[in-house]
Amino acid sequence: MRSSSYPVLPLRTLRAVVVFALTAGLATAVPAAQAKTPAPRETTATPVAAKPYMGWSSWSMQSSKYPGLNPDGDYSYLTEANVLKQTDALAAKLKNYGYDHVNIDAGWWMDKTWKTGFDQYGRQTPDPVRFPHGMKSVADHIHSKGLKAGIYLPVGLEKGAYGDGKTPIWNAPGCTTADAVYSDLRTTNGWDNAYKLNFDNPCAQKYIDSQAQQFADWGYDFFKLDGVGPGSFKSGDNYNNVPDVAAWQKAISDTGRPIHLEISWSLDIGHAADWKKYSNGWRIDTDVECYCNTLVTWENSVNDRWDDAPAWSRKAGPGGWNDLDSLDVGNGEMDGLTKAERQSYMTLWAINKSPLFTGDDLTKLDSYGVSLLTNKEVIAVDQNDSPVARPVTPVGNQQVWGTKNADGSYTVALFNLGDSPASVTAQWASLGFTGNASVRDLWNKANLGTYKNKITEALPAHGSRLFTVKPGGSSLTTTSYEAEDAANTLSGNASVAGCDACSGGKKVGNLYTGGKLRFNDVTVKKDGIYTVKVAYVSGDSRSVTVFSNSGNGTSEKFPSTGDWSTAETVSVQLALKAGSNTITFDSGSGYAPDIDKIVVPQSV
């Protein structure tokens, strides 16, 4: 599935917007579709989206200018022949590892000039040149390989489907396209190429029902709804498509066919509860593709995910997953990444339990790409029942992410996001235990032995390691210090505020432009470097300078907790002396996160 795939690069190019402006309303005449009876209800042993889906999607190759991919013009890669070729390659090379979705992205109902085609009921119909045998035939071939078929549409009623407003809606006597939309023909979606549906009129739901039933009749198992707002770089009433997503969920349910509903792109986290209620997955970010002469680049938006993913970490779970977008790590030169970047890319996707769907040419996977995409231990991290990982350290160039597994072990990832080699250390104390732990290297499929208190690895630029860590020591003995304690010193704007998610129901906020919080009388038994866990609340990623006693302090960037009513933790390293200490959080000239409490080990 693609992101803002329709076919446009949000904020990076307006070319496709111009294409759509020129082609809006130019519908290709097609033979009238015959009304069909509803598809028979099917049963499935596994609920939809019980785990993040895996597979292949067409958009990455459609959007690239890599030589030979789109010889007949921009986005021309999408054809029946190419989809079937990738289907066969997926079945042969990756199906046994869990990759079982083939997703057809934007363009299947458009010719190679992006002129759109609709049937007599205003429903998208396949372009006869791109898909000469129709979409059902393609789905049938995908199913014959034991795979699932996916398809795509933008949200709203496309301008070309409107006609003169008198186009009848299938299976809805008396309803026309004019009845389904607002009379002022206000536009919606990330490209404004569709009219906003007016769900105060039942005809709007009927239109969605007709599209969903067509997909069910064709045999599709997955549907991506794109350009959804709030999000897709649009806001305001015209771009609130929550009712559309709810309508699609209802329409899909009414077909009786278990169809996964994925929504895109760069969705508003303020509506995360709606996305989870009405869909099975949601894009958390803009396109990963670079729209250049490779599929992606590190700097384009692959590396953005380390900043953007933490806010969504608590939103995902069985039935609905955070979608980080296409995983293009299999083609080497065409991917546009170093080997280290390719491994880090897949590591982040796996620990976030993102859908693992590649946009690579599966007929040309290189050996390293195959080793990444088929590593069963890494795939298991994505597919197991553990919570989504989060950073356990501040999010600078060197980061540690982790999550606790059901068996008491931890999944731990080390990342060096810097442009030069660096060492990264995971302290066991940041995970909540001390002493020895056995470590398994998942990428190299090797047991590394026992490590005491920490593991340190030298990583290349943009490099990573991924471990399973099994504690053999003991839980940490700690002392908690509440931010709102009267013994602390607050200065500047800093003040105590209520916080339902916080320990003791309170926190210290208003840490901005010089606001400070100083914890007094933090007591330890001996001198040393302590791993101090900080519980905090921050609706966006914010930095704060942290120091102990009279130290100079270090500016630390804390990842977003997703909103201002959720508390999370990260750990910082501080030098403490035997006896009483102070620990200070200084906002400096900026805005710092709100602080709930600190948790200090009683000994190093």
XYZ file of C-alpha atoms in Angstrom:
604
model
C 0.000 0.000 0.000
C 1.253 3.424 -0.625
C 0.928 6.529 1.200
C 0.099 9.717 -0.418
C 0.327 7.626 -3.438
C -2.247 9.252 -5.555
C 0.131 10.080 -7.364
C 1.611 12.954 -5.452
C 4.426 13.715 -3.088
C 3.045 15.845 -0.262
C 5.043 19.000 0.324
C 7.765 17.775 -2.010
C 6.187 18.158 -5.450
C 3.039 19.608 -6.920
C 3.392 17.927 -10.280
C 0.748 15.292 -9.704
C -1.661 17.883 -8.356
C -1.417 19.627 -11.693
C -2.010 16.335 -13.488
C -5.175 15.764 -11.509
C -6.351 19.314 -12.018
C -6.049 18.795 -15.752
C -7.741 15.405 -15.775
C -10.447 15.967 -13.177
C -13.810 15.143 -14.587
C -12.464 13.498 -17.762
C -14.097 10.109 -17.432
C -13.452 7.360 -19.917
C -16.609 5.786 -21.264
C -16.941 2.162 -20.213
C -19.620 -0.437 -20.723
C -22.273 -0.444 -18.051
C -21.499 -2.854 -15.240
C -24.038 -5.512 -14.544
C -25.600 -5.414 -11.111
C -24.273 -8.264 -9.007
C -25.625 -10.116 -6.070
C -23.702 -9.634 -2.819
C -20.654 -11.803 -2.398
C -21.278 -14.814 -0.185
C -20.217 -14.412 3.408
C -16.869 -15.940 4.122
C -15.348 -17.107 7.353
C -11.770 -16.619 8.381
C -9.831 -18.542 10.998
C -7.827 -15.437 11.920
C -9.461 -12.051 12.612
C -8.536 -9.247 10.214
C -5.285 -7.536 11.280
C -4.661 -9.861 14.206
C -1.017 -9.231 13.333
C 0.620 -6.630 11.091
C 0.192 -7.703 7.496
C 3.121 -8.551 5.221
C 3.482 -8.439 1.471
C 4.232 -6.276 -1.568
C 2.830 -2.983 -2.870
C 3.163 -1.319 -6.251
C 3.679 2.328 -5.326
C 7.413 2.469 -4.674
C 8.272 1.339 -8.194
C 5.442 3.396 -9.701
C 6.800 6.574 -8.104
C 10.496 6.110 -8.871
C 12.526 7.506 -11.738
C 14.964 4.601 -11.539
C 15.925 3.768 -15.143
C 13.507 1.381 -16.804
C 10.811 1.275 -14.120
C 8.369 3.703 -15.755
C 9.270 3.732 -19.432
C 5.833 4.909 -20.609
C 5.661 7.988 -18.404
C 5.383 8.758 -14.707
C 3.671 6.040 -12.673
C 3.257 3.830 -15.752
C 4.773 0.799 -13.987
C 1.350 -0.229 -12.725
C 0.058 -2.807 -15.204
C -1.606 -6.175 -14.963
C 1.499 -7.858 -16.344
C 3.760 -6.299 -13.705
C 1.366 -7.089 -10.848
C 1.182 -10.727 -11.930
C 4.971 -10.889 -12.266
C 5.439 -9.570 -8.727
C 2.696 -11.881 -7.452
C 4.504 -14.902 -8.812
C 7.820 -13.719 -7.359
C 6.238 -13.075 -3.949
C 4.739 -16.558 -3.915
C 8.040 -18.147 -4.903
C 10.430 -16.175 -2.704
C 8.658 -14.690 0.324
C 5.310 -16.399 0.882
C 6.850 -19.038 3.170
C 8.064 -16.247 5.451
C 4.612 -14.716 5.923
C 4.452 -12.223 3.039
C 1.008 -12.851 1.624
C -0.504 -9.552 0.416
C -0.273 -8.108 -3.093
C -1.507 -4.524 -3.021
C -2.397 -2.579 -6.154
C -2.028 1.142 -5.567
C -3.156 4.325 -7.367
C -3.788 4.264 -11.080
C -5.604 1.014 -11.760
C -8.670 2.951 -13.039
C -6.627 5.510 -14.995
C -4.876 5.403 -18.325
C -1.232 6.352 -18.611
C -2.113 10.042 -18.883
C -4.095 9.656 -15.622
C -7.428 10.070 -17.339
C -9.975 8.342 -15.118
C -12.583 5.723 -15.927
C -15.934 5.078 -14.233
C -18.901 2.788 -14.812
C -22.513 3.927 -15.203
C -22.839 4.114 -11.398
C -19.841 6.391 -10.852
C -17.622 3.573 -9.632
C -13.998 3.317 -10.687
C -13.448 0.765 -13.434
C -10.106 -0.699 -14.506
C -8.252 0.881 -17.375
C -8.460 -1.611 -20.251
C -4.841 -1.023 -21.262
C -3.328 -1.314 -17.799
C -5.610 -4.181 -16.755
C -7.011 -5.799 -19.912
C -8.549 -8.737 -18.058
C -10.090 -6.661 -15.274
C -9.550 -6.560 -11.543
C -11.353 -9.789 -10.709
C -9.036 -11.728 -12.980
C -6.027 -10.226 -11.209
C -7.460 -11.088 -7.783
C -8.173 -14.617 -8.970
C -4.533 -15.043 -10.017
C -3.302 -13.666 -6.693
C -5.577 -16.085 -4.852
C -4.383 -18.996 -7.003
C -0.944 -18.442 -5.480
C -2.333 -18.607 -1.943
C -2.040 -14.850 -1.481
C -4.390 -11.980 -0.641
C -5.353 -9.221 -3.054
C -5.327 -5.507 -2.211
C -6.752 -2.481 -4.004
C -6.806 1.309 -3.566
C -8.993 4.439 -3.824
C -8.835 8.075 -2.693
C -11.362 9.256 -0.129
C -14.465 11.125 -1.360
C -16.414 11.074 -4.618
C -13.948 11.737 -7.408
C -14.830 14.678 -9.583
C -14.910 12.492 -12.677
C -17.452 10.201 -11.038
C -19.871 13.050 -10.382
C -20.795 13.524 -14.022
C -23.621 16.033 -14.201
C -24.834 14.997 -10.769
C -27.444 12.715 -12.294
C -25.319 9.576 -12.281
C -27.356 6.895 -10.477
C -25.873 5.065 -7.504
C -25.876 1.281 -7.744
C -28.531 -0.523 -5.711
C -29.908 2.773 -4.392
C -33.166 3.711 -6.172
C -33.648 7.475 -6.316
C -30.042 8.273 -5.349
C -27.696 10.131 -7.670
C -24.188 11.456 -7.236
C -25.612 14.928 -6.542
C -27.475 13.490 -3.549
C -24.289 11.966 -2.145
C -22.283 15.197 -1.894
C -22.764 18.726 -0.633
C -24.622 21.046 -2.998
C -21.724 23.517 -3.060
C -19.428 20.738 -4.308
C -16.833 21.341 -1.600
C -13.705 19.294 -2.141
C -11.857 16.911 0.114
C -8.802 14.626 0.492
C -5.095 15.373 0.293
C -5.306 16.483 -3.338
C -8.775 18.119 -3.422
C -9.615 15.921 -6.402
C -12.878 14.631 -4.924
C -16.122 16.085 -3.644
C -16.839 15.658 0.031
C -19.549 13.128 0.772
C -22.490 14.376 2.846
C -23.458 11.577 5.200
C -26.538 13.460 6.357
C -28.002 12.059 3.154
C -28.270 8.225 3.119
C -27.219 8.268 -0.543
C -23.614 8.955 0.555
C -23.461 5.693 2.478
C -25.091 3.944 -0.477
C -22.306 5.154 -2.750
C -19.634 3.761 -0.411
C -21.670 0.553 -0.160
C -21.604 0.232 -3.946
C -17.824 0.583 -4.101
C -17.238 -1.860 -1.250
C -19.578 -4.403 -2.810
C -17.735 -4.152 -6.103
C -14.423 -4.895 -4.377
C -16.007 -7.831 -2.561
C -17.452 -9.145 -5.824
C -14.029 -8.920 -7.403
C -12.553 -10.875 -4.484
C -10.334 -8.289 -2.790
C -9.098 -8.857 0.755
C -7.467 -5.508 1.465
C -8.468 -1.936 0.725
C -6.394 1.200 1.141
C -8.244 4.515 1.459
C -5.857 7.366 0.731
C -5.715 11.133 1.227
C -7.620 10.826 4.501
C -7.895 13.761 6.888
C -7.491 15.161 9.382
C -4.023 14.432 8.053
C -2.575 14.198 4.549
C -1.398 17.756 5.268
C -4.964 19.052 5.361
C -7.184 20.162 8.247
C -10.566 21.769 8.738
C -14.135 20.558 8.265
C -13.767 19.817 4.551
C -10.920 17.434 5.296
C -12.425 15.634 8.251
C -12.882 12.187 6.720
C -13.650 10.296 9.915
C -17.248 9.807 8.665
C -15.880 8.386 5.407
C -13.703 5.869 7.242
C -16.656 4.858 9.427
C -18.803 4.491 6.290
C -16.216 2.265 4.672
C -16.013 0.095 7.775
C -19.782 -0.345 7.730
C -19.882 -0.998 3.995
C -17.134 -3.602 4.212
C -18.893 -5.336 7.100
C -22.121 -5.421 5.132
C -20.452 -7.204 2.193
C -19.756 -10.150 4.456
C -16.215 -10.419 3.138
C -13.326 -9.954 5.614
C -11.511 -7.010 4.034
C -8.654 -5.224 5.786
C -9.213 -1.434 5.777
C -5.980 0.603 5.724
C -6.022 4.431 5.749
C -3.384 6.910 4.619
C -1.431 9.246 4.922
C 0.353 11.146 7.710
C -2.789 10.937 9.812
C -3.639 13.250 12.691
C -2.704 11.576 15.959
C -5.458 13.571 17.668
C -7.906 11.220 15.944
C -6.011 8.038 16.778
C -9.033 6.679 18.653
C -11.166 7.126 15.519
C -8.622 5.421 13.287
C -8.437 2.513 15.704
C -12.226 2.306 15.981
C -12.933 2.305 12.269
C -9.874 0.839 10.512
C -7.218 -1.855 10.701
C -4.165 0.308 10.103
C -3.137 3.912 9.661
C -0.159 5.664 8.130
C 1.619 7.739 10.755
C 3.854 9.692 8.408
C 4.358 11.027 4.915
C 5.666 8.941 2.021
C 8.851 7.009 2.531
C 9.642 7.216 -1.189
C 11.989 9.888 -2.523
C 10.318 10.400 -5.925
C 13.814 10.417 -7.376
C 16.089 8.039 -9.274
C 15.958 5.425 -6.508
C 13.036 4.096 -4.469
C 13.980 5.869 -1.234
C 16.858 7.761 0.336
C 17.905 7.831 3.967
C 17.456 11.583 4.319
C 14.235 11.839 2.327
C 11.960 10.384 4.964
C 13.275 7.002 6.094
C 15.091 8.626 8.999
C 12.071 10.763 9.934
C 10.404 7.686 11.395
C 12.736 7.569 14.406
C 11.310 10.939 15.466
C 7.696 10.287 14.519
C 7.038 6.691 15.568
C 7.281 7.030 19.388
C 4.165 9.209 19.660
C 2.075 6.384 18.178
C 3.582 3.503 20.151
C 0.615 2.969 22.489
C -1.980 3.283 19.720
C -1.304 -0.043 18.003
C -2.446 -3.554 18.803
C -4.357 -6.521 17.404
C -6.937 -5.279 14.932
C -5.123 -2.015 14.104
C -1.453 -1.170 13.515
C 0.790 1.852 13.041
C 1.890 1.856 9.409
C 5.402 3.206 8.756
C 5.009 2.713 4.964
C 6.860 0.622 2.375
C 9.945 -1.384 3.342
C 12.356 -0.997 0.430
C 15.420 -2.939 1.523
C 15.710 -5.725 -1.038
C 17.147 -4.262 -4.235
C 20.441 -2.665 -3.254
C 21.305 0.091 -5.734
C 17.664 0.663 -6.685
C 16.743 1.133 -3.010
C 19.273 3.976 -2.716
C 20.577 2.925 0.716
C 23.726 1.497 2.276
C 23.605 -1.992 3.765
C 23.669 -0.495 7.263
C 20.726 1.769 6.406
C 18.747 -1.120 4.967
C 19.191 -3.141 8.164
C 18.263 -0.177 10.392
C 15.201 0.499 8.235
C 13.871 -3.022 8.723
C 14.864 -3.072 12.401
C 12.764 0.021 13.126
C 9.796 -1.352 11.191
C 9.989 -4.670 13.080
C 10.216 -3.233 16.602
C 7.302 -0.888 15.816
C 5.195 -3.787 14.530
C 4.569 -1.926 11.331
C 3.163 -3.858 8.408
C 6.108 -5.356 6.542
C 5.309 -4.733 2.903
C 8.082 -4.160 0.447
C 7.916 -2.031 -2.668
C 10.979 -3.642 -4.221
C 11.213 -5.506 -7.512
C 10.852 -9.014 -6.144
C 12.232 -10.493 -9.346
C 15.562 -8.763 -8.687
C 16.181 -9.151 -4.950
C 19.863 -9.214 -4.091
C 21.262 -11.732 -1.618
C 21.550 -9.181 1.183
C 17.967 -8.051 0.606
C 16.772 -11.640 0.794
C 18.684 -12.097 4.063
C 16.919 -9.064 5.532
C 13.410 -9.863 4.325
C 13.572 -13.542 5.299
C 15.192 -13.364 8.744
C 12.616 -15.306 10.761
C 13.834 -14.014 14.128
C 13.432 -10.392 13.057
C 10.063 -11.101 11.445
C 8.987 -12.684 14.747
C 9.695 -9.389 16.537
C 7.198 -7.718 14.216
C 4.635 -10.510 14.518
C 4.797 -11.542 18.197
C 2.473 -10.382 20.986
C 4.896 -8.014 22.719
C 4.067 -4.296 22.968
C 5.428 -1.884 20.372
C 8.952 -0.820 21.349
C 9.768 2.703 22.491
C 13.006 4.620 23.019
C 14.387 3.937 26.493
C 16.957 6.700 26.067
C 16.597 10.277 24.830
C 16.411 10.477 21.057
C 19.720 11.897 19.890
C 22.019 10.410 17.270
C 22.588 7.344 19.428
C 19.410 5.649 20.640
C 18.265 2.528 22.474
C 14.744 1.180 21.990
C 13.186 -1.691 23.894
C 10.116 -3.624 24.915
C 9.447 -6.450 27.355
C 8.339 -9.778 25.942
C 5.782 -12.163 27.395
C 8.493 -14.613 28.509
C 10.296 -11.953 30.572
C 12.991 -11.281 27.986
C 13.464 -7.933 26.258
C 13.756 -6.941 22.628
C 16.465 -4.278 22.467
C 17.571 -2.275 19.425
C 20.632 -0.036 19.221
C 20.740 2.708 16.600
C 23.459 5.083 15.484
C 21.651 7.715 13.433
C 24.762 9.859 13.162
C 26.736 10.314 9.957
C 29.898 8.737 11.374
C 30.611 5.551 13.350
C 29.778 5.617 17.059
C 29.327 3.314 20.013
C 25.882 2.788 21.528
C 25.232 1.312 24.971
C 22.109 -0.303 26.357
C 22.093 -0.195 30.166
C 20.132 -3.023 31.774
C 19.003 -0.507 34.386
C 17.021 1.346 31.727
C 15.046 -1.883 31.272
C 14.499 -2.348 35.003
C 17.027 -4.976 36.062
C 20.676 -5.325 36.983
C 23.398 -7.952 36.835
C 23.956 -10.522 34.130
C 21.862 -11.148 31.041
C 22.245 -13.460 28.066
C 22.165 -11.770 24.673
C 21.163 -13.131 21.288
C 21.974 -11.228 18.099
C 18.870 -11.564 15.907
C 20.358 -10.318 12.651
C 23.354 -12.629 12.899
C 21.348 -15.464 14.499
C 24.026 -15.940 17.156
C 24.135 -16.206 20.944
C 26.646 -13.632 22.153
C 26.951 -14.896 25.723
C 26.472 -13.129 29.047
C 26.828 -9.398 29.578
C 26.888 -7.675 32.963
C 24.796 -4.528 33.445
C 25.033 -3.378 29.826
C 26.030 -4.071 26.242
C 28.035 -1.676 24.067
C 28.374 -1.999 20.306
C 30.374 -0.004 17.764
C 27.977 0.861 14.937
C 28.605 2.303 11.483
C 26.890 5.476 10.331
C 23.122 4.853 10.314
C 23.754 1.385 11.688
C 21.892 -0.829 14.138
C 21.866 -4.041 16.145
C 18.876 -6.042 17.347
C 18.990 -8.313 20.386
C 16.922 -10.519 22.611
C 18.117 -9.944 26.185
C 17.240 -12.475 28.898
C 17.831 -11.191 32.439
C 19.732 -13.504 34.745
C 20.220 -10.953 37.491
C 17.766 -9.229 39.776
C 15.280 -6.403 39.672
C 16.610 -2.977 40.482
C 16.085 -1.557 43.949
C 15.109 2.051 43.401
C 13.808 5.160 45.079
C 11.169 7.358 43.446
C 11.091 11.120 43.775
C 7.909 12.966 42.791
C 8.281 16.176 40.819
C 5.541 17.887 42.826
C 7.167 17.158 46.190
C 7.261 20.296 48.350
C 10.955 19.677 49.048
C 11.831 20.378 45.413
C 12.690 23.806 44.044
C 10.639 25.284 41.194
C 11.767 28.444 39.454
C 10.661 30.605 36.559
C 7.303 29.532 35.151
C 7.475 26.006 36.567
C 4.352 24.966 38.459
C 2.521 21.904 39.752
C -0.437 20.664 37.711
C -2.877 17.780 37.865
C -2.127 14.682 35.775
C -4.342 11.609 35.838
C -1.674 9.500 34.122
C 1.075 10.553 36.526
C 2.296 9.032 39.734
C 0.467 10.765 42.584
C -1.882 12.428 40.099
C 0.406 15.433 39.629
C 3.342 16.684 37.568
C 5.447 19.805 37.155
C 4.787 21.700 33.952
C 5.248 25.150 32.437
C 8.924 24.397 32.015
C 9.694 26.986 29.372
C 11.935 30.022 28.815
C 13.990 29.555 31.934
C 11.630 27.398 33.969
C 13.476 24.874 36.154
C 12.678 21.917 38.367
C 15.301 20.846 40.906
C 14.934 17.618 42.843
C 16.600 18.050 46.214
C 18.085 15.437 48.545
C 18.395 12.610 46.007
C 20.308 10.075 48.099
C 22.578 7.220 47.003
C 25.083 5.094 48.903
C 28.217 5.567 46.795
C 29.747 7.624 44.024
C 29.028 6.495 40.472
C 27.237 6.945 37.163
C 23.575 6.163 37.729
C 20.871 5.279 35.208
C 18.068 7.597 36.280
C 14.644 6.899 34.831
C 12.564 10.011 34.093
C 8.767 9.789 33.869
C 7.411 12.645 31.789
C 4.528 13.900 29.634
C 5.044 15.632 26.304
C 2.585 15.949 23.438
C 5.491 16.626 21.091
C 9.205 15.914 21.140
C 10.978 18.385 23.446
C 14.452 18.987 24.796
C 15.543 19.720 28.347
C 18.948 20.195 29.931
C 19.519 17.670 32.725
C 22.327 17.823 35.266
C 23.247 16.683 38.741
C 24.609 18.845 41.498
C 26.688 21.699 39.991
C 27.371 19.959 36.666
C 27.114 21.692 33.310
C 24.294 19.528 32.073
C 23.422 17.919 28.764
C 20.537 18.825 26.492
C 18.412 15.710 26.058
C 15.583 15.308 23.558
C 12.634 13.351 24.938
C 10.358 11.615 22.414
C 6.699 12.538 22.244
C 4.337 10.616 24.508
C 1.593 11.091 21.908
C -0.516 13.596 23.819
C -0.567 15.626 27.039
C -2.369 12.966 29.047
C 0.045 10.045 28.585
C 3.191 9.456 30.639
C 6.264 7.601 29.383
C 9.836 7.124 30.590
C 13.378 7.491 29.313
C 16.636 6.977 31.183
C 19.559 9.386 31.479
C 23.063 8.833 32.839
C 23.994 11.100 35.754
C 27.001 11.264 38.043
C 25.884 11.096 41.679
C 27.974 11.184 44.827
C 27.487 9.258 48.023
C 24.936 11.039 50.176
C 22.619 13.847 49.104
C 22.415 15.156 45.510
C 20.344 17.504 43.384
C 19.030 16.695 39.900
C 17.867 19.643 37.791
C 15.707 19.916 34.661
C 16.269 23.272 32.952
C 14.118 24.395 30.014
C 16.661 26.984 28.910
C 15.262 29.225 26.170
C 12.836 26.607 24.831
C 9.960 24.392 25.926
C 10.667 21.282 27.978
C 8.506 18.235 28.695
C 6.420 18.106 31.872
C 8.054 15.981 34.573
C 6.190 13.390 36.621
C 8.950 11.806 38.712
C 12.454 10.345 38.661
C 13.406 6.812 39.682
C 16.959 6.409 41.003
C 18.747 3.096 41.647
C 19.967 2.792 45.219
C 23.327 1.589 43.989
C 25.287 1.442 40.714
